[in-house]
CSV table of C-alpha atoms and ligand atoms in Angstrom, one decimal:
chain,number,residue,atom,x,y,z
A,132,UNK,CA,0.0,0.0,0.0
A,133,UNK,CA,1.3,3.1,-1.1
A,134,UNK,CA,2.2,6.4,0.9
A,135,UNK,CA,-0.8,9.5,1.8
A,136,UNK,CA,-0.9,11.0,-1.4
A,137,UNK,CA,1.9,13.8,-1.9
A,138,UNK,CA,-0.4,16.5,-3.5
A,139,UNK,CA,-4.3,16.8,-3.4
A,140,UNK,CA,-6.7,18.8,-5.2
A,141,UNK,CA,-9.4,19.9,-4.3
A,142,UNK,CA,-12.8,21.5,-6.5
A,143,UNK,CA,-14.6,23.6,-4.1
A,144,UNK,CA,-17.7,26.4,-3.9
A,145,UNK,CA,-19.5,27.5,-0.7
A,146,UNK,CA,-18.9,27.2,2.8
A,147,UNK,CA,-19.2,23.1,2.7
A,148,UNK,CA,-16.5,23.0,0.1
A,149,UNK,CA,-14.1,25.6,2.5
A,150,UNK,CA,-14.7,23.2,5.0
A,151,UNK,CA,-13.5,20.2,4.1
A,152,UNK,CA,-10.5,22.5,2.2
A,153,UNK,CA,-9.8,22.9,6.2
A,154,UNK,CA,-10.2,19.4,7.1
A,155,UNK,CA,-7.3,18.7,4.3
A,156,UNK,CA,-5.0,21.5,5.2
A,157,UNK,CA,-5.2,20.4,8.6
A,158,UNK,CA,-4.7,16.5,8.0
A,159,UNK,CA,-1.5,17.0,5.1
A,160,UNK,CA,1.5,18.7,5.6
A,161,UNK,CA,1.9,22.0,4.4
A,162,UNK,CA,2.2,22.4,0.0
A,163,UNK,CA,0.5,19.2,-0.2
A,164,UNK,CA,-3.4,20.9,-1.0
A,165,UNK,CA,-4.5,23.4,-3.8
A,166,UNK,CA,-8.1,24.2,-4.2
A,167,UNK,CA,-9.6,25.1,-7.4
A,168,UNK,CA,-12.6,27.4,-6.7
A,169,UNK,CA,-15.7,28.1,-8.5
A,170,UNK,CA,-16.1,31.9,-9.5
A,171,UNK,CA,-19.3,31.6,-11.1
A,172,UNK,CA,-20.4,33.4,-8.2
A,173,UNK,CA,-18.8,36.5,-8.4
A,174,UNK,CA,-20.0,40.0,-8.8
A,175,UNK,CA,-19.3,43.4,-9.1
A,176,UNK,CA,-20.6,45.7,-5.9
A,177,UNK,CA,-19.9,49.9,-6.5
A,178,UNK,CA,-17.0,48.4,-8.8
A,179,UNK,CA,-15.4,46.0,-6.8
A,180,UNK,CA,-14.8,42.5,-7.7
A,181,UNK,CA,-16.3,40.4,-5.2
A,182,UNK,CA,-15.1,36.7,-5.3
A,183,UNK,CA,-17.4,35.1,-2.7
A,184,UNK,CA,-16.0,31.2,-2.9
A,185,UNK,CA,-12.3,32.2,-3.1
A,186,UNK,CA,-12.4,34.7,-0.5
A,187,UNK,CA,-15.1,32.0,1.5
A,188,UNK,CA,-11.6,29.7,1.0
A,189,UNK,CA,-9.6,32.5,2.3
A,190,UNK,CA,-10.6,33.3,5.4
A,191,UNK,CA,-11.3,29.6,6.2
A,192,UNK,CA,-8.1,28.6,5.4
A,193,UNK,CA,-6.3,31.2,7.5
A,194,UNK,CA,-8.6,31.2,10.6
A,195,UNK,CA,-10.4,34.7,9.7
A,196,UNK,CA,-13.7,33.3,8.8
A,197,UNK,CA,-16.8,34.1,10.6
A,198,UNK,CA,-17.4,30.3,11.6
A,199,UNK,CA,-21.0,31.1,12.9
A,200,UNK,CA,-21.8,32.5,9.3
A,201,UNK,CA,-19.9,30.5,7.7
A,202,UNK,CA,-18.6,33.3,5.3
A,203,UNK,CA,-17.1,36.8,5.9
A,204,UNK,CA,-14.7,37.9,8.7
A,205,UNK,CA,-15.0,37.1,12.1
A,206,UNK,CA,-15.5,40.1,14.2
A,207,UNK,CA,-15.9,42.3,11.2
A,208,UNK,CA,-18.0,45.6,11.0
A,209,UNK,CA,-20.0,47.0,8.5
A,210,UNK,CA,-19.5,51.1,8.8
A,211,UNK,CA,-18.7,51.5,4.9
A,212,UNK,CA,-21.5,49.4,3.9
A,213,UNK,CA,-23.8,51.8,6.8
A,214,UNK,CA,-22.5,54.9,4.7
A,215,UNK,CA,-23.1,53.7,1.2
A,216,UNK,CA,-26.6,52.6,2.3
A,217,UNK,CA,-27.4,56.3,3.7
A,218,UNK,CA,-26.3,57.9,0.2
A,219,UNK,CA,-28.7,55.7,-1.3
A,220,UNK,CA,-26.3,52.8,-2.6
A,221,UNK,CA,-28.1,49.3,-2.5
A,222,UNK,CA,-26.7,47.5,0.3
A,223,UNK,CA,-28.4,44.0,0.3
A,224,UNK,CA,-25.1,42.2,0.3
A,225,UNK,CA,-23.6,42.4,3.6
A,226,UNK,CA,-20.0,43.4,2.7
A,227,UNK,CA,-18.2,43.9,6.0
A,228,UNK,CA,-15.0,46.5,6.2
A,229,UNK,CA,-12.4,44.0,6.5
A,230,UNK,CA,-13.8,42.3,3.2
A,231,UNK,CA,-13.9,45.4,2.0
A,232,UNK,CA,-10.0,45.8,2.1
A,233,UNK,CA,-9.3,42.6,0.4
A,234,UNK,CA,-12.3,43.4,-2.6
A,235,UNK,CA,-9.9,47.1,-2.8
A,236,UNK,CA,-7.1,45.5,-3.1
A,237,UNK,CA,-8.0,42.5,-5.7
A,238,UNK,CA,-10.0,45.4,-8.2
A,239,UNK,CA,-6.8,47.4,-7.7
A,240,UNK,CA,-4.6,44.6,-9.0
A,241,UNK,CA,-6.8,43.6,-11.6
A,242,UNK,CA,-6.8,47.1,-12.9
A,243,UNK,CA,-3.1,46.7,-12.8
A,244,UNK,CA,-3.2,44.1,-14.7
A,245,UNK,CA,-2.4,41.1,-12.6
A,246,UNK,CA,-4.4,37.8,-13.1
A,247,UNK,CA,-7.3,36.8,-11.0
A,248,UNK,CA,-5.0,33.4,-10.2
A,249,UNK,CA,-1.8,36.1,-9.6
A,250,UNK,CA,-4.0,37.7,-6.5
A,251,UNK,CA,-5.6,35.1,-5.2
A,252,UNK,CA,-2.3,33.2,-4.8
A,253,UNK,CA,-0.6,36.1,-3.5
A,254,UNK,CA,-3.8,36.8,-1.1
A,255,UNK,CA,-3.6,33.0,-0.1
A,256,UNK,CA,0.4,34.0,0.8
A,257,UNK,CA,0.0,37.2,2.4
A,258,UNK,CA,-2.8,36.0,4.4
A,259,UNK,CA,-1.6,32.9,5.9
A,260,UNK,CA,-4.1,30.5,4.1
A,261,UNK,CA,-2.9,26.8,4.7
A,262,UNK,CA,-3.0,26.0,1.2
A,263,UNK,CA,-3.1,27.2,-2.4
A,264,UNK,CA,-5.8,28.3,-4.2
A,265,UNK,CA,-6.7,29.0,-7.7
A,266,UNK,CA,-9.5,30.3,-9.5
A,267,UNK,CA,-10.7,27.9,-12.1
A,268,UNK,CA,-10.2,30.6,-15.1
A,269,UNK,CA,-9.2,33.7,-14.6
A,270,UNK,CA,-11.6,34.9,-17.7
A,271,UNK,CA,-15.2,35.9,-16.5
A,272,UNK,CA,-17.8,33.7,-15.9
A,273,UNK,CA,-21.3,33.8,-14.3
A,274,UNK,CA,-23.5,31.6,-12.8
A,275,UNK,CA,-27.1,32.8,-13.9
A,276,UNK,CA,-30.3,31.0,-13.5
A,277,UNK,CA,-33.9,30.6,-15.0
A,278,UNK,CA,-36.5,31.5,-11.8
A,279,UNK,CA,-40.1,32.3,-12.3
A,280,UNK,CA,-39.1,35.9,-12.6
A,281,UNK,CA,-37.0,35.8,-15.3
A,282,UNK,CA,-32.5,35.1,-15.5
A,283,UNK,CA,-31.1,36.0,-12.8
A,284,UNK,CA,-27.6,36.9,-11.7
A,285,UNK,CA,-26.4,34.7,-8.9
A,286,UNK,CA,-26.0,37.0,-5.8
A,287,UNK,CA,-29.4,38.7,-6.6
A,288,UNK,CA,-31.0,35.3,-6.5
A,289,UNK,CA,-29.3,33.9,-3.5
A,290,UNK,CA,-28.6,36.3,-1.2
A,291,UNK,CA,-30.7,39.6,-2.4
A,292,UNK,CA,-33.7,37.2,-3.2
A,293,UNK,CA,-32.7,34.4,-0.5
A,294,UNK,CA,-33.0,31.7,-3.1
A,295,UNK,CA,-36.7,32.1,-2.9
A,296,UNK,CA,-37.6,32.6,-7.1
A,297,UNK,CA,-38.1,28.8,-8.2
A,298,UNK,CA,-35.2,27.8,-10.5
A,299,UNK,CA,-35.9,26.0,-13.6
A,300,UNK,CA,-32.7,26.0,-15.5
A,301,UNK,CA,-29.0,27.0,-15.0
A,302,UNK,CA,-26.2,28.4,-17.6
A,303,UNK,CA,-22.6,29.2,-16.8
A,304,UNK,CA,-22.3,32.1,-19.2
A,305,UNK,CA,-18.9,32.2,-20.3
A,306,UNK,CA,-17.6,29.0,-19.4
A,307,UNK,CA,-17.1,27.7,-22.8
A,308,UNK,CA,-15.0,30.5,-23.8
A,309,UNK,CA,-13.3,30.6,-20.6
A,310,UNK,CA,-9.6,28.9,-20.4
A,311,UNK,CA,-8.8,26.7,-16.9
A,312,UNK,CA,-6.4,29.1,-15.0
A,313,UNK,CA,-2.7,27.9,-15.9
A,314,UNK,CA,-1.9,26.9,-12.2
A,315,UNK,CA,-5.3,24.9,-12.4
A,316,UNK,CA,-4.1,22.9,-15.0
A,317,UNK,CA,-0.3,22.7,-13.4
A,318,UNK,CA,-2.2,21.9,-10.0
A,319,UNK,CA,-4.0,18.6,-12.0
A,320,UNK,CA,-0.9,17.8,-13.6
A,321,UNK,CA,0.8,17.1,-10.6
A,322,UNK,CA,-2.3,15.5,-8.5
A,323,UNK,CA,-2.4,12.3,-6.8
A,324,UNK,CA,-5.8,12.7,-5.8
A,325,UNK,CA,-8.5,14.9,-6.5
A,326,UNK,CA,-11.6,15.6,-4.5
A,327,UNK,CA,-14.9,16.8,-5.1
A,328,UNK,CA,-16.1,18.9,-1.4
A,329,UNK,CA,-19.7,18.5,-0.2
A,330,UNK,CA,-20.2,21.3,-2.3
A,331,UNK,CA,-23.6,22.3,-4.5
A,332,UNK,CA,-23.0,20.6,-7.8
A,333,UNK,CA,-25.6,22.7,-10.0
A,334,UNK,CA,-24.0,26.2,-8.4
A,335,UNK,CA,-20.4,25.1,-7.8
A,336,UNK,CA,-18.7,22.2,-9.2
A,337,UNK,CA,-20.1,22.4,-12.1
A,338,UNK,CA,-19.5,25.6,-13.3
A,339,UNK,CA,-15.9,24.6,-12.3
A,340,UNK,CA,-16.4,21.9,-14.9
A,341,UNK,CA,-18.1,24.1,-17.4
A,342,UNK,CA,-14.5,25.2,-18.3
A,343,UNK,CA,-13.7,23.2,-21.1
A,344,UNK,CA,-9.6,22.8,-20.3
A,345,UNK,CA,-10.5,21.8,-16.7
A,346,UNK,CA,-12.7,19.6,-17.6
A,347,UNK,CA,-9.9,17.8,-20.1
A,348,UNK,CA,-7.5,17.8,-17.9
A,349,UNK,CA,-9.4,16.3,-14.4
A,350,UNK,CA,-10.6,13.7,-17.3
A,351,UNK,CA,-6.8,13.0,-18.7
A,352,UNK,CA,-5.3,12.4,-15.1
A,353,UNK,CA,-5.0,9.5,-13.9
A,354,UNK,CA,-5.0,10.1,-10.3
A,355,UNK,CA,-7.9,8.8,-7.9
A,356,UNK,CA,-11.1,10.8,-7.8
A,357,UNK,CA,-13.7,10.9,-4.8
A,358,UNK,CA,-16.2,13.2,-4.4
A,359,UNK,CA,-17.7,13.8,-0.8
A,360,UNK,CA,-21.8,13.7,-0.4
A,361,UNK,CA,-23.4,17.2,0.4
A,362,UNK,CA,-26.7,15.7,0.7
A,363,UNK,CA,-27.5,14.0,4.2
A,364,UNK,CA,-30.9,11.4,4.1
A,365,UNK,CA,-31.7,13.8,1.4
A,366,UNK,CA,-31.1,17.2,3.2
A,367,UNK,CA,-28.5,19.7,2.6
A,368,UNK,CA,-26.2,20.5,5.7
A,369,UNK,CA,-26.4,23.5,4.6
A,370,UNK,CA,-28.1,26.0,1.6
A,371,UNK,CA,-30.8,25.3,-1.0
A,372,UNK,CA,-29.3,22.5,-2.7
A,373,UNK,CA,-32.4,19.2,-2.1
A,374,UNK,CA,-34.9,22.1,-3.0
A,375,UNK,CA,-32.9,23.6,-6.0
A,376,UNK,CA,-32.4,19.9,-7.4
A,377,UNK,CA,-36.0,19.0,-6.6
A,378,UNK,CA,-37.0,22.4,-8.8
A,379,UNK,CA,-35.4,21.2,-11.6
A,380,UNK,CA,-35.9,17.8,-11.5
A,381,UNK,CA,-33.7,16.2,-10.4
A,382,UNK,CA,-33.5,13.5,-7.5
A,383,UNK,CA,-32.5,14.6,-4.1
A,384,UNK,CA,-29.9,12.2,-3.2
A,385,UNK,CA,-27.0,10.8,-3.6
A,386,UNK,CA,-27.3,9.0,-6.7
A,387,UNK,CA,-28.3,11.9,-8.1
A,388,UNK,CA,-25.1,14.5,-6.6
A,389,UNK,CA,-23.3,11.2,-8.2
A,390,UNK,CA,-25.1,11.2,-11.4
A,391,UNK,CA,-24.0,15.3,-12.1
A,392,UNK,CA,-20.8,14.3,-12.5
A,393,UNK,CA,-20.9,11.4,-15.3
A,394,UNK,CA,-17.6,9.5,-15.2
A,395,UNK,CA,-15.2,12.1,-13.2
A,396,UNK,CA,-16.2,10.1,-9.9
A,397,UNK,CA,-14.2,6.4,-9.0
A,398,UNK,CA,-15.2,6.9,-5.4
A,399,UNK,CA,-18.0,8.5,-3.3
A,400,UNK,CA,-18.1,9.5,0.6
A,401,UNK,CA,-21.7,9.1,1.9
A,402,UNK,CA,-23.4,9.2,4.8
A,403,UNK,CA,-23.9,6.2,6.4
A,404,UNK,CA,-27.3,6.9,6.3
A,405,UNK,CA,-27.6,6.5,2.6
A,406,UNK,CA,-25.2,3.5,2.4
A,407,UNK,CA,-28.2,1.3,1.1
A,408,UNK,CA,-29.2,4.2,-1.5
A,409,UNK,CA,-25.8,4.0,-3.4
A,410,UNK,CA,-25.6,-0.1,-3.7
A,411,UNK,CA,-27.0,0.3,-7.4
A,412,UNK,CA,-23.8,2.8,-8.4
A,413,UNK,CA,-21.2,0.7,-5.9
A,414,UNK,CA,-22.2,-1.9,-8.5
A,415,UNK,CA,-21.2,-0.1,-11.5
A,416,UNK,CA,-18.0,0.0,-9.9
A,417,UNK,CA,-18.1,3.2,-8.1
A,418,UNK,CA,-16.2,2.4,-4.4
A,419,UNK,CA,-18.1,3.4,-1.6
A,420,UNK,CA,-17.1,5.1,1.5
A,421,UNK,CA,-20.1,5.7,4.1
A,422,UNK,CA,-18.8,7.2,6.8
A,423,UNK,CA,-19.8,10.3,9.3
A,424,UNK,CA,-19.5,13.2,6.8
A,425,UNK,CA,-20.8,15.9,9.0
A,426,UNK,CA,-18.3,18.2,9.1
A,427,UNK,CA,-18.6,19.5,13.1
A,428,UNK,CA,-15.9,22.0,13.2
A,429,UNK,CA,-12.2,21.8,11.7
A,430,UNK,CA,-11.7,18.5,13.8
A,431,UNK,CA,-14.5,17.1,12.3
A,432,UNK,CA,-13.1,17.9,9.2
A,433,UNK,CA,-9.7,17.2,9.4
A,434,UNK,CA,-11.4,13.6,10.8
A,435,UNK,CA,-13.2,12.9,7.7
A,436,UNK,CA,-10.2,14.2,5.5
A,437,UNK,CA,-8.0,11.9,7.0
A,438,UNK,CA,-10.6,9.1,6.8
A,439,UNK,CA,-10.7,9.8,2.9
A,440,UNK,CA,-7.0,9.8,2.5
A,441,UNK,CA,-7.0,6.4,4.3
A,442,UNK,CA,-9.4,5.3,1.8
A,443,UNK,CA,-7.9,6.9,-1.2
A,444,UNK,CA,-4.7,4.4,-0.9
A,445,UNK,CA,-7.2,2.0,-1.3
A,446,UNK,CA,-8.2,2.9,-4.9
A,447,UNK,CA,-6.1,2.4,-7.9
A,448,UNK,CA,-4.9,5.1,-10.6
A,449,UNK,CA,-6.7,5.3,-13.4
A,450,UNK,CA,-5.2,4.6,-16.7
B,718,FO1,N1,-24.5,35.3,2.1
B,718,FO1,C1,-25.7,35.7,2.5
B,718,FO1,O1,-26.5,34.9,2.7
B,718,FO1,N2,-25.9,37.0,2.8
B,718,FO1,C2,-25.0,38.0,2.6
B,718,FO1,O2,-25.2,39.2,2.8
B,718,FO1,C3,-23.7,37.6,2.1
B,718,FO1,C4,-22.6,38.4,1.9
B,718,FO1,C5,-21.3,38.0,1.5
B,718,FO1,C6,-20.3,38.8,1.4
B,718,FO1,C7,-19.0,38.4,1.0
B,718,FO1,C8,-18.9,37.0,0.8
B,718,FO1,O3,-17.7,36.6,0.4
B,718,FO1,C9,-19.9,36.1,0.9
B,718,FO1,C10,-21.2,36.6,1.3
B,718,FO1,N3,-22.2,35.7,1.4
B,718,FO1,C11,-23.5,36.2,1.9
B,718,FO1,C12,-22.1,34.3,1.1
B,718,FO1,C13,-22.2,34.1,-0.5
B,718,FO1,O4,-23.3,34.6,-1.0
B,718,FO1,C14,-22.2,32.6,-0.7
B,718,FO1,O5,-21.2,31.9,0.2
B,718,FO1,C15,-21.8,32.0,-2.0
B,718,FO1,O6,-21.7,32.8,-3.0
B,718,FO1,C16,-22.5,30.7,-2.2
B,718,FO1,O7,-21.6,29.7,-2.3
């Protein structure tokens, strides 16, 4: 049996994706993890680039995030947002003044002309994130979906809306123009494992996949995948994922989180609650891990990272 694998990588979106990102920093040694984020979520606020999933990665990864939230600063105020609301700015998405600082800084290097993959790598640094993180393209794309009021962008529908418009379909706009970040593709190159976080699939590993390079190169690498259940019995630990896959028709479990991403997959983490669900795809030849994947806080985690590294060793490369 061979040794933990030397470098992992990681797609990611949301808060349950920064999560287990933690779980992995904490349970490798340090270089070993780089996270590929979704930015099919980001937005412009009064100019600024927002990047919601990175920076949800970034504070995560270097103890800043607001763990009861889940996303932002811990401890952070919200005096410029307070001033722009007065002078009649809308103000719906709660952009605290710490964040601010970071959004000031990445627009600034942007307009500089810096990559989005240059500043988040050198945010990761500067920061003290435990491990790296890239963008999936450093070209624009946006998540928008079909709701019963029309496309929408995807900050307006989830936070300024609270997911409430029903969604009936999804587009990455963008993706298939967009090229995979160049430290993406060097990241893949050099895996030895990849894994898919408890994240949404519909708002954030698949727009990650929607970039035609990324998805050529996870395809072309041999190394182990295993993605890592976001659905519980059904229910999401957290956000509007059973209800969004419900809207659009497709099946709230398991078996369906596993049937988003077509052959990427040659392991699955499940609760072991929906062991019995999964027997159908374990036959196909999809290995099964059911374990406890409730993440309770960065032990939990790290304990369920170190769980799926244990149970990597036990899959084979692909060829
Ligand atoms: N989520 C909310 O539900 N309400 C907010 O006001 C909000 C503000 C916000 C600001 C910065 C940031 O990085 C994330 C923020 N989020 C907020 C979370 C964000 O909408 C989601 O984490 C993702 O985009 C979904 O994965």
């Amino acid at each position: 049996m061979s040794a933990i694998p030397g470098k992992v990588v990681m797609l990611a979106g949301g808060v349950g994706g920064a999560r287990m990102a933690e779980g992995f920093a904490r349970a490798l040694p340090p270089g070993s993890l780089s996270v590929i984020a979704n930015v099919g979520d980001d937005e412009e606020f009064y100019g600024l680039r927002v990047c919601p999933d990175i920076d949800t990665l970034l504070y995560t990864l270097a103890d800043r995030i607001d763990r009861a939230q889940g996303w932002g600063v811990a401890d952070d105020t919200v005096k410029a947002l307070d001033v722009l609301r007065e002078l009649g700015a809308p103000a719906w998405m709660k952009l605290g003044d710490s964040d601010f600082g970071l959004h000031i800084w990445r627009s600034w290097r942007l307009a500089g002309g810096a990559s989005l993959s240059e500043i988040t790598g050198e945010a990761a640094s500067r920061l003290g994130a435990r491990a790296g993180i890239v963008p999936a393209s450093d070209d624009r794309l946006r998540t928008k979906l079909l709701t019963d009021q029309g496309w929408m962008d995807f900050q307006p529908w989830f936070v300024g809306k609270r997911c409430e418009p029903k969604v009936t379909a999804l587009r990455y706009e963008g993706a298939t123009e967009a090229r995979p970040s160049p430290h993406a593709l060097q990241a893949i190159a050099s895996a030895d494992l990849i894994v898919v976080a408890p994240s949404n699939p519909l708002l954030s590993i698949e727009p990650i996949l929607a970039v035609p390079g990324l998805i050529d190169a996870l395809s072309a690498s041999r190394a182990p995948c295993i993605g890592v259940s976001p659905l519980i019995g059904g229910k999401a630990v957290k956000g509007p994922l059973a209800r969004l896959m419900r809207d659009m028709e497709i099946e709230p479990t398991c078996a369906g989180v596993a049937s988003r991403y077509g052959d990427l997959l040659d392991a699955f983490a499940v609760a072991n609650v929906d062991a019995d669900s999964v027997v159908d795809l374990q036959c196909r030849g999809l290995a099964i891990l059911p374990t406890d994947i409730l993440m309770d806080g960065p032990h939990g985690a790290e304990r369920l990272a170190r769980e799926i590294l244990a149970f990597s060793q036990t899959l084979k490369a692909g060829v």
